[in-house]
């Protein structure tokens, strides 16, 4: 990532979420992540730069996108009715095509929002937070990639007496994570694999920083839910979960629960819209029964759920 990028683009402010912390929540999705998980169901949030969706079903083949593109990166629709094709190598994502598209077939992914604008959106659901014990979840991408912004956002939310949860891969500096932890009520913390070499081979970074940060975080006494995506061909191995159970057992503080998240392909359409390759194309969703054996291993050490945990 460009070290000059300090303020994240926001791809979505999702209201009425029930899956990202206790109660009814508003989830703030930041754009940019140092990990590159090939199964990611929010691939639009991996790159910190502006993105572009192409919704082929909306395209009217009007050719306006090709006409305005300064880089000549868009090939005109074919006579057979095929859609225009964007050359990824030429495209600078200037968004002129999206602005010119009358049908909304080309959609800008990511916008600059101030913290004040985010807070204004978040407090509109304050009655729901109060009634349900909910709040705001800061998500990504990876919030630790934008530590100053995330810290200030958490501070402003706490001034409004709003419960703050942070979804994180844990890959970032402890200095930044500990500062954010001062204002966060809960962390939803991903653990993906216990073997660092395999972790790096699949997602692009080793796991030592992630595991070290989790040790320090639970030692602070913070509420932590560990979440583990169970991915075919990556971490769905008995030995991996035996090592994970031992790791969790040796932490210097309690983790509230572990939630196993069986692989699903719900994000496949996004890869097509972003003109990105999807490594799991055509692979069926994992069934709950396929991960029960891993749940039983972890259950000996800590409360473990599959596909969702009731959070207090």
Tab-separated table of C-alpha atoms in Angstrom:
chain	number	residue	atom	x	y	z
A	1	UNK	CA	0.000	0.000	0.000
A	2	UNK	CA	1.063	3.577	-0.679
A	3	UNK	CA	2.363	4.906	2.689
A	4	UNK	CA	0.995	8.334	1.766
A	5	UNK	CA	-2.593	7.077	1.962
A	6	UNK	CA	-3.729	8.044	5.456
A	7	UNK	CA	-7.481	8.369	4.960
A	8	UNK	CA	-9.392	5.328	3.716
A	9	UNK	CA	-12.014	5.293	1.050
A	10	UNK	CA	-15.334	4.049	2.403
A	11	UNK	CA	-17.140	1.457	0.298
A	12	UNK	CA	-20.247	0.982	2.402
A	13	UNK	CA	-21.992	2.040	5.575
A	14	UNK	CA	-24.191	-0.957	6.257
A	15	UNK	CA	-27.045	-0.348	8.651
A	16	UNK	CA	-29.096	-2.904	10.599
A	17	UNK	CA	-26.347	-5.535	10.627
A	18	UNK	CA	-26.802	-8.455	13.025
A	19	UNK	CA	-23.593	-10.380	12.257
A	20	UNK	CA	-20.761	-8.049	13.231
A	21	UNK	CA	-21.040	-7.641	16.977
A	22	UNK	CA	-23.819	-7.522	19.566
A	23	UNK	CA	-27.247	-6.113	18.790
A	24	UNK	CA	-28.222	-4.033	15.788
A	25	UNK	CA	-25.158	-2.401	14.292
A	26	UNK	CA	-23.885	-0.030	11.664
A	27	UNK	CA	-20.781	-1.384	9.926
A	28	UNK	CA	-18.224	0.967	8.382
A	29	UNK	CA	-16.316	-0.706	5.541
A	30	UNK	CA	-12.900	0.792	4.800
A	31	UNK	CA	-11.086	0.077	1.537
A	32	UNK	CA	-7.612	-1.412	1.785
A	33	UNK	CA	-6.143	-4.582	3.300
A	34	UNK	CA	-2.548	-5.862	3.612
A	35	UNK	CA	-3.803	-9.443	3.286
A	36	UNK	CA	-4.933	-10.857	-0.043
A	37	UNK	CA	-7.118	-13.796	0.904
A	38	UNK	CA	-8.220	-15.502	-2.340
A	39	UNK	CA	-11.582	-16.458	-0.810
A	40	UNK	CA	-12.394	-12.920	0.382
A	41	UNK	CA	-16.104	-12.198	-0.028
A	42	UNK	CA	-15.483	-8.435	-0.094
A	43	UNK	CA	-12.766	-8.221	-2.785
A	44	UNK	CA	-13.659	-4.592	-3.471
A	45	UNK	CA	-12.047	-3.760	-0.126
A	46	UNK	CA	-8.618	-5.293	-0.775
A	47	UNK	CA	-7.070	-2.474	-2.800
A	48	UNK	CA	-6.963	0.925	-1.058
A	49	UNK	CA	-7.519	2.641	-4.400
A	50	UNK	CA	-10.760	3.557	-6.107
A	51	UNK	CA	-12.447	0.589	-7.758
A	52	UNK	CA	-14.904	0.066	-10.578
A	53	UNK	CA	-17.823	-2.346	-10.780
A	54	UNK	CA	-19.262	-3.368	-14.146
A	55	UNK	CA	-22.878	-4.562	-13.962
A	56	UNK	CA	-23.265	-6.240	-17.340
A	57	UNK	CA	-27.017	-6.718	-16.950
A	58	UNK	CA	-27.468	-2.926	-16.831
A	59	UNK	CA	-25.269	-2.115	-19.830
A	60	UNK	CA	-27.170	-0.566	-22.772
A	61	UNK	CA	-24.215	-0.817	-25.198
A	62	UNK	CA	-24.473	2.936	-25.795
A	63	UNK	CA	-20.672	3.319	-26.188
A	64	UNK	CA	-20.467	6.465	-24.042
A	65	UNK	CA	-17.904	4.873	-21.743
A	66	UNK	CA	-15.531	4.205	-24.638
A	67	UNK	CA	-16.028	7.704	-26.005
A	68	UNK	CA	-14.978	9.476	-22.793
A	69	UNK	CA	-12.103	7.186	-21.730
A	70	UNK	CA	-8.883	9.256	-21.989
A	71	UNK	CA	-6.709	6.126	-22.038
A	72	UNK	CA	-8.686	4.320	-24.766
A	73	UNK	CA	-8.931	1.429	-22.318
A	74	UNK	CA	-12.468	0.414	-23.304
A	75	UNK	CA	-13.186	-1.662	-26.390
A	76	UNK	CA	-16.496	-0.918	-28.093
A	77	UNK	CA	-19.361	-3.411	-27.753
A	78	UNK	CA	-19.388	-6.101	-30.408
A	79	UNK	CA	-21.930	-6.270	-33.217
A	80	UNK	CA	-23.218	-9.455	-31.608
A	81	UNK	CA	-24.343	-7.479	-28.574
A	82	UNK	CA	-21.368	-8.389	-26.410
A	83	UNK	CA	-20.501	-5.795	-23.750
A	84	UNK	CA	-17.571	-3.370	-23.856
A	85	UNK	CA	-14.290	-4.694	-22.510
A	86	UNK	CA	-12.027	-2.722	-20.172
A	87	UNK	CA	-8.270	-3.191	-20.444
A	88	UNK	CA	-7.116	-3.428	-16.829
A	89	UNK	CA	-3.534	-2.525	-17.752
A	90	UNK	CA	-4.545	0.733	-19.443
A	91	UNK	CA	-7.287	1.781	-17.025
A	92	UNK	CA	-6.250	4.465	-14.530
A	93	UNK	CA	-9.631	4.367	-12.749
A	94	UNK	CA	-10.296	8.030	-13.420
A	95	UNK	CA	-14.034	7.215	-13.266
A	96	UNK	CA	-14.920	9.225	-16.372
A	97	UNK	CA	-16.703	6.164	-17.743
A	98	UNK	CA	-18.788	5.741	-14.592
A	99	UNK	CA	-19.794	9.398	-14.687
A	100	UNK	CA	-20.820	9.091	-18.347
A	101	UNK	CA	-22.773	5.844	-18.005
A	102	UNK	CA	-26.518	6.660	-18.124
A	103	UNK	CA	-27.618	3.213	-16.942
A	104	UNK	CA	-25.460	2.793	-13.846
A	105	UNK	CA	-23.681	-0.183	-15.386
A	106	UNK	CA	-20.332	1.260	-14.302
A	107	UNK	CA	-20.159	2.028	-10.597
A	108	UNK	CA	-17.433	3.741	-8.610
A	109	UNK	CA	-16.320	1.685	-5.613
A	110	UNK	CA	-15.165	3.813	-2.692
A	111	UNK	CA	-15.660	7.415	-1.668
A	112	UNK	CA	-14.005	9.867	0.670
A	113	UNK	CA	-16.076	10.527	3.774
A	114	UNK	CA	-15.071	12.620	6.745
A	115	UNK	CA	-15.347	11.274	10.253
A	116	UNK	CA	-18.079	13.841	10.868
A	117	UNK	CA	-20.091	12.433	7.951
A	118	UNK	CA	-19.669	8.876	9.215
A	119	UNK	CA	-20.712	9.853	12.743
A	120	UNK	CA	-23.766	11.668	11.377
A	121	UNK	CA	-24.839	8.500	9.589
A	122	UNK	CA	-24.098	6.289	12.579
A	123	UNK	CA	-26.032	8.265	15.191
A	124	UNK	CA	-29.203	8.134	13.087
A	125	UNK	CA	-29.741	4.607	14.406
A	126	UNK	CA	-29.018	5.442	18.026
A	127	UNK	CA	-32.498	4.266	19.207
A	128	UNK	CA	-31.804	0.808	17.734
A	129	UNK	CA	-28.420	0.621	19.455
A	130	UNK	CA	-29.963	1.519	22.789
A	131	UNK	CA	-32.783	-0.993	22.511
A	132	UNK	CA	-30.706	-3.909	21.190
A	133	UNK	CA	-27.358	-3.336	22.877
A	134	UNK	CA	-25.838	-2.623	19.486
A	135	UNK	CA	-23.457	-0.018	18.148
A	136	UNK	CA	-20.939	0.570	15.381
A	137	UNK	CA	-18.438	-1.901	13.935
A	138	UNK	CA	-15.338	-0.579	12.186
A	139	UNK	CA	-14.435	-3.028	9.438
A	140	UNK	CA	-12.577	-3.290	6.180
A	141	UNK	CA	-10.489	-4.058	4.451
A	142	UNK	CA	-8.320	-3.639	7.508
A	143	UNK	CA	-8.828	-0.795	10.012
A	144	UNK	CA	-5.221	-1.132	11.235
A	145	UNK	CA	-4.082	-0.012	7.788
A	146	UNK	CA	-5.487	3.421	8.671
A	147	UNK	CA	-4.620	3.683	12.372
A	148	UNK	CA	-5.000	7.438	12.832
A	149	UNK	CA	-8.378	7.507	11.095
A	150	UNK	CA	-9.613	4.420	12.963
A	151	UNK	CA	-8.453	5.808	16.302
A	152	UNK	CA	-10.171	9.149	15.765
A	153	UNK	CA	-13.356	7.455	14.568
A	154	UNK	CA	-13.431	5.225	17.663
A	155	UNK	CA	-12.813	8.231	19.910
A	156	UNK	CA	-15.680	10.193	18.357
A	157	UNK	CA	-18.042	7.233	18.624
A	158	UNK	CA	-17.228	6.824	22.316
A	159	UNK	CA	-17.967	10.517	22.870
A	160	UNK	CA	-21.472	9.665	21.673
A	161	UNK	CA	-21.557	6.701	24.095
A	162	UNK	CA	-21.763	4.220	21.227
A	163	UNK	CA	-20.508	0.645	21.591
A	164	UNK	CA	-17.495	0.165	19.301
A	165	UNK	CA	-16.387	-3.137	17.789
A	166	UNK	CA	-13.415	-3.549	15.463
A	167	UNK	CA	-13.104	-6.309	12.869
A	168	UNK	CA	-9.446	-7.004	12.216
A	169	UNK	CA	-6.933	-9.451	10.829
A	170	UNK	CA	-4.592	-8.305	13.592
A	171	UNK	CA	-1.890	-7.487	11.053
A	172	UNK	CA	-0.543	-4.126	12.133
A	173	UNK	CA	1.649	-2.493	14.745
A	174	UNK	CA	0.921	-3.183	18.404
A	175	UNK	CA	1.344	0.507	19.142
A	176	UNK	CA	-1.597	1.350	16.893
A	177	UNK	CA	-3.714	-1.602	17.986
A	178	UNK	CA	-3.247	-0.809	21.672
A	179	UNK	CA	-4.231	2.823	21.105
A	180	UNK	CA	-7.406	1.774	19.300
A	181	UNK	CA	-8.116	-0.783	22.033
A	182	UNK	CA	-8.433	2.074	24.531
A	183	UNK	CA	-11.672	3.090	22.811
A	184	UNK	CA	-12.918	-0.229	21.416
A	185	UNK	CA	-15.310	-2.358	23.450
A	186	UNK	CA	-14.793	-5.532	21.440
A	187	UNK	CA	-12.633	-7.067	18.744
A	188	UNK	CA	-13.693	-9.580	16.111
A	189	UNK	CA	-10.275	-11.060	15.406
A	190	UNK	CA	-9.404	-13.379	12.523
A	191	UNK	CA	-7.080	-16.342	12.875
A	192	UNK	CA	-6.551	-18.161	9.598
A	193	UNK	CA	-3.740	-20.705	9.908
A	194	UNK	CA	-1.206	-21.794	12.508
A	195	UNK	CA	1.544	-22.553	9.975
A	196	UNK	CA	3.177	-19.242	9.117
A	197	UNK	CA	4.645	-20.404	5.798
A	198	UNK	CA	1.291	-21.633	4.548
A	199	UNK	CA	-0.351	-18.488	5.892
A	200	UNK	CA	2.051	-16.335	3.881
A	201	UNK	CA	1.721	-18.486	0.762
A	202	UNK	CA	-2.051	-18.032	0.684
A	203	UNK	CA	-2.696	-14.531	2.047
A	204	UNK	CA	0.619	-12.776	1.476
A	205	UNK	CA	1.827	-12.165	5.039
A	206	UNK	CA	3.188	-14.357	7.872
A	207	UNK	CA	1.100	-14.964	10.978
A	208	UNK	CA	3.569	-14.069	13.754
A	209	UNK	CA	2.447	-10.435	14.112
A	210	UNK	CA	-1.197	-11.524	14.117
A	211	UNK	CA	-0.667	-14.110	16.846
A	212	UNK	CA	1.561	-11.840	18.948
A	213	UNK	CA	-0.995	-9.034	18.809
A	214	UNK	CA	-3.766	-11.378	19.914
A	215	UNK	CA	-1.710	-12.447	22.934
A	216	UNK	CA	-1.212	-8.829	23.945
A	217	UNK	CA	-4.822	-7.870	23.281
A	218	UNK	CA	-6.365	-10.522	25.512
A	219	UNK	CA	-3.829	-9.678	28.216
A	220	UNK	CA	-5.375	-6.186	28.284
A	221	UNK	CA	-8.667	-7.792	29.229
A	222	UNK	CA	-10.475	-6.756	26.053
A	223	UNK	CA	-13.466	-8.742	24.815
A	224	UNK	CA	-12.317	-10.773	21.828
A	225	UNK	CA	-14.191	-13.119	19.523
A	226	UNK	CA	-11.801	-15.165	17.396
A	227	UNK	CA	-13.182	-15.927	13.960
A	228	UNK	CA	-11.762	-18.631	11.717
A	229	UNK	CA	-12.741	-18.924	8.063
A	230	UNK	CA	-12.602	-22.630	7.227
A	231	UNK	CA	-11.299	-22.865	3.674
A	232	UNK	CA	-10.986	-26.064	1.594
A	233	UNK	CA	-7.393	-26.819	0.692
A	234	UNK	CA	-6.050	-24.196	3.067
A	235	UNK	CA	-6.803	-24.801	6.721
A	236	UNK	CA	-9.409	-27.573	6.895
A	237	UNK	CA	-6.973	-29.967	8.534
A	238	UNK	CA	-7.257	-31.604	11.940
A	239	UNK	CA	-3.637	-30.823	12.846
A	240	UNK	CA	-4.131	-27.113	12.174
A	241	UNK	CA	-7.026	-26.940	14.619
A	242	UNK	CA	-5.156	-28.986	17.218
A	243	UNK	CA	-2.371	-26.402	17.047
A	244	UNK	CA	-4.931	-23.612	17.236
A	245	UNK	CA	-6.503	-25.110	20.351
A	246	UNK	CA	-3.097	-25.276	22.025
A	247	UNK	CA	-2.333	-21.685	21.033
A	248	UNK	CA	-5.625	-20.426	22.475
A	249	UNK	CA	-5.078	-22.455	25.645
A	250	UNK	CA	-1.785	-20.665	26.310
A	251	UNK	CA	-3.133	-17.111	25.974
A	252	UNK	CA	-2.718	-14.902	29.054
A	253	UNK	CA	-6.386	-14.015	29.179
A	254	UNK	CA	-9.782	-15.272	28.106
A	255	UNK	CA	-11.206	-15.185	24.600
A	256	UNK	CA	-14.996	-15.012	24.680
A	257	UNK	CA	-15.508	-17.565	21.934
A	258	UNK	CA	-14.262	-18.944	18.637
A	259	UNK	CA	-16.602	-18.796	15.668
A	260	UNK	CA	-15.875	-21.064	12.712
A	261	UNK	CA	-17.016	-19.637	9.384
A	262	UNK	CA	-17.441	-22.354	6.727
A	263	UNK	CA	-16.373	-21.365	3.219
A	264	UNK	CA	-19.051	-19.774	1.052
A	265	UNK	CA	-18.963	-18.397	-2.480
A	266	UNK	CA	-21.307	-15.458	-1.916
A	267	UNK	CA	-18.676	-13.011	-3.172
A	268	UNK	CA	-18.143	-14.703	-6.545
A	269	UNK	CA	-20.306	-12.215	-8.459
A	270	UNK	CA	-18.219	-9.325	-7.106
A	271	UNK	CA	-15.067	-10.753	-8.681
A	272	UNK	CA	-16.763	-10.768	-12.079
A	273	UNK	CA	-18.021	-7.216	-11.577
A	274	UNK	CA	-14.487	-6.109	-10.653
A	275	UNK	CA	-12.968	-8.048	-13.568
A	276	UNK	CA	-10.886	-10.127	-11.166
A	277	UNK	CA	-10.072	-13.822	-11.195
A	278	UNK	CA	-11.793	-15.931	-8.530
A	279	UNK	CA	-9.791	-18.964	-7.422
A	280	UNK	CA	-12.810	-20.738	-5.966
A	281	UNK	CA	-15.093	-20.433	-8.985
A	282	UNK	CA	-17.672	-23.193	-9.026
A	283	UNK	CA	-16.686	-24.558	-5.617
A	284	UNK	CA	-19.773	-25.341	-3.527
A	285	UNK	CA	-20.360	-23.854	-0.107
A	286	UNK	CA	-19.140	-25.892	2.841
A	287	UNK	CA	-21.820	-27.454	4.984
A	288	UNK	CA	-21.860	-27.026	8.737
A	289	UNK	CA	-21.338	-30.757	9.146
A	290	UNK	CA	-17.967	-30.493	7.402
A	291	UNK	CA	-16.491	-28.370	10.181
A	292	UNK	CA	-18.015	-30.069	13.226
A	293	UNK	CA	-14.843	-32.113	13.737
A	294	UNK	CA	-12.814	-28.903	14.035
A	295	UNK	CA	-15.348	-27.377	16.399
A	296	UNK	CA	-15.056	-30.400	18.677
A	297	UNK	CA	-11.271	-29.978	18.870
A	298	UNK	CA	-11.546	-26.328	19.905
A	299	UNK	CA	-14.501	-26.965	22.205
A	300	UNK	CA	-12.150	-28.766	24.586
A	301	UNK	CA	-10.435	-25.426	25.205
A	302	UNK	CA	-12.991	-22.699	24.538
A	303	UNK	CA	-16.608	-22.111	23.634
A	304	UNK	CA	-16.867	-22.704	19.887
A	305	UNK	CA	-19.681	-22.006	17.449
A	306	UNK	CA	-20.198	-22.505	13.731
A	307	UNK	CA	-21.472	-19.759	11.469
A	308	UNK	CA	-22.398	-17.224	14.107
A	309	UNK	CA	-22.031	-16.605	17.813
A	310	UNK	CA	-24.389	-14.880	20.216
A	311	UNK	CA	-22.361	-11.932	21.450
A	312	UNK	CA	-22.968	-9.986	24.634
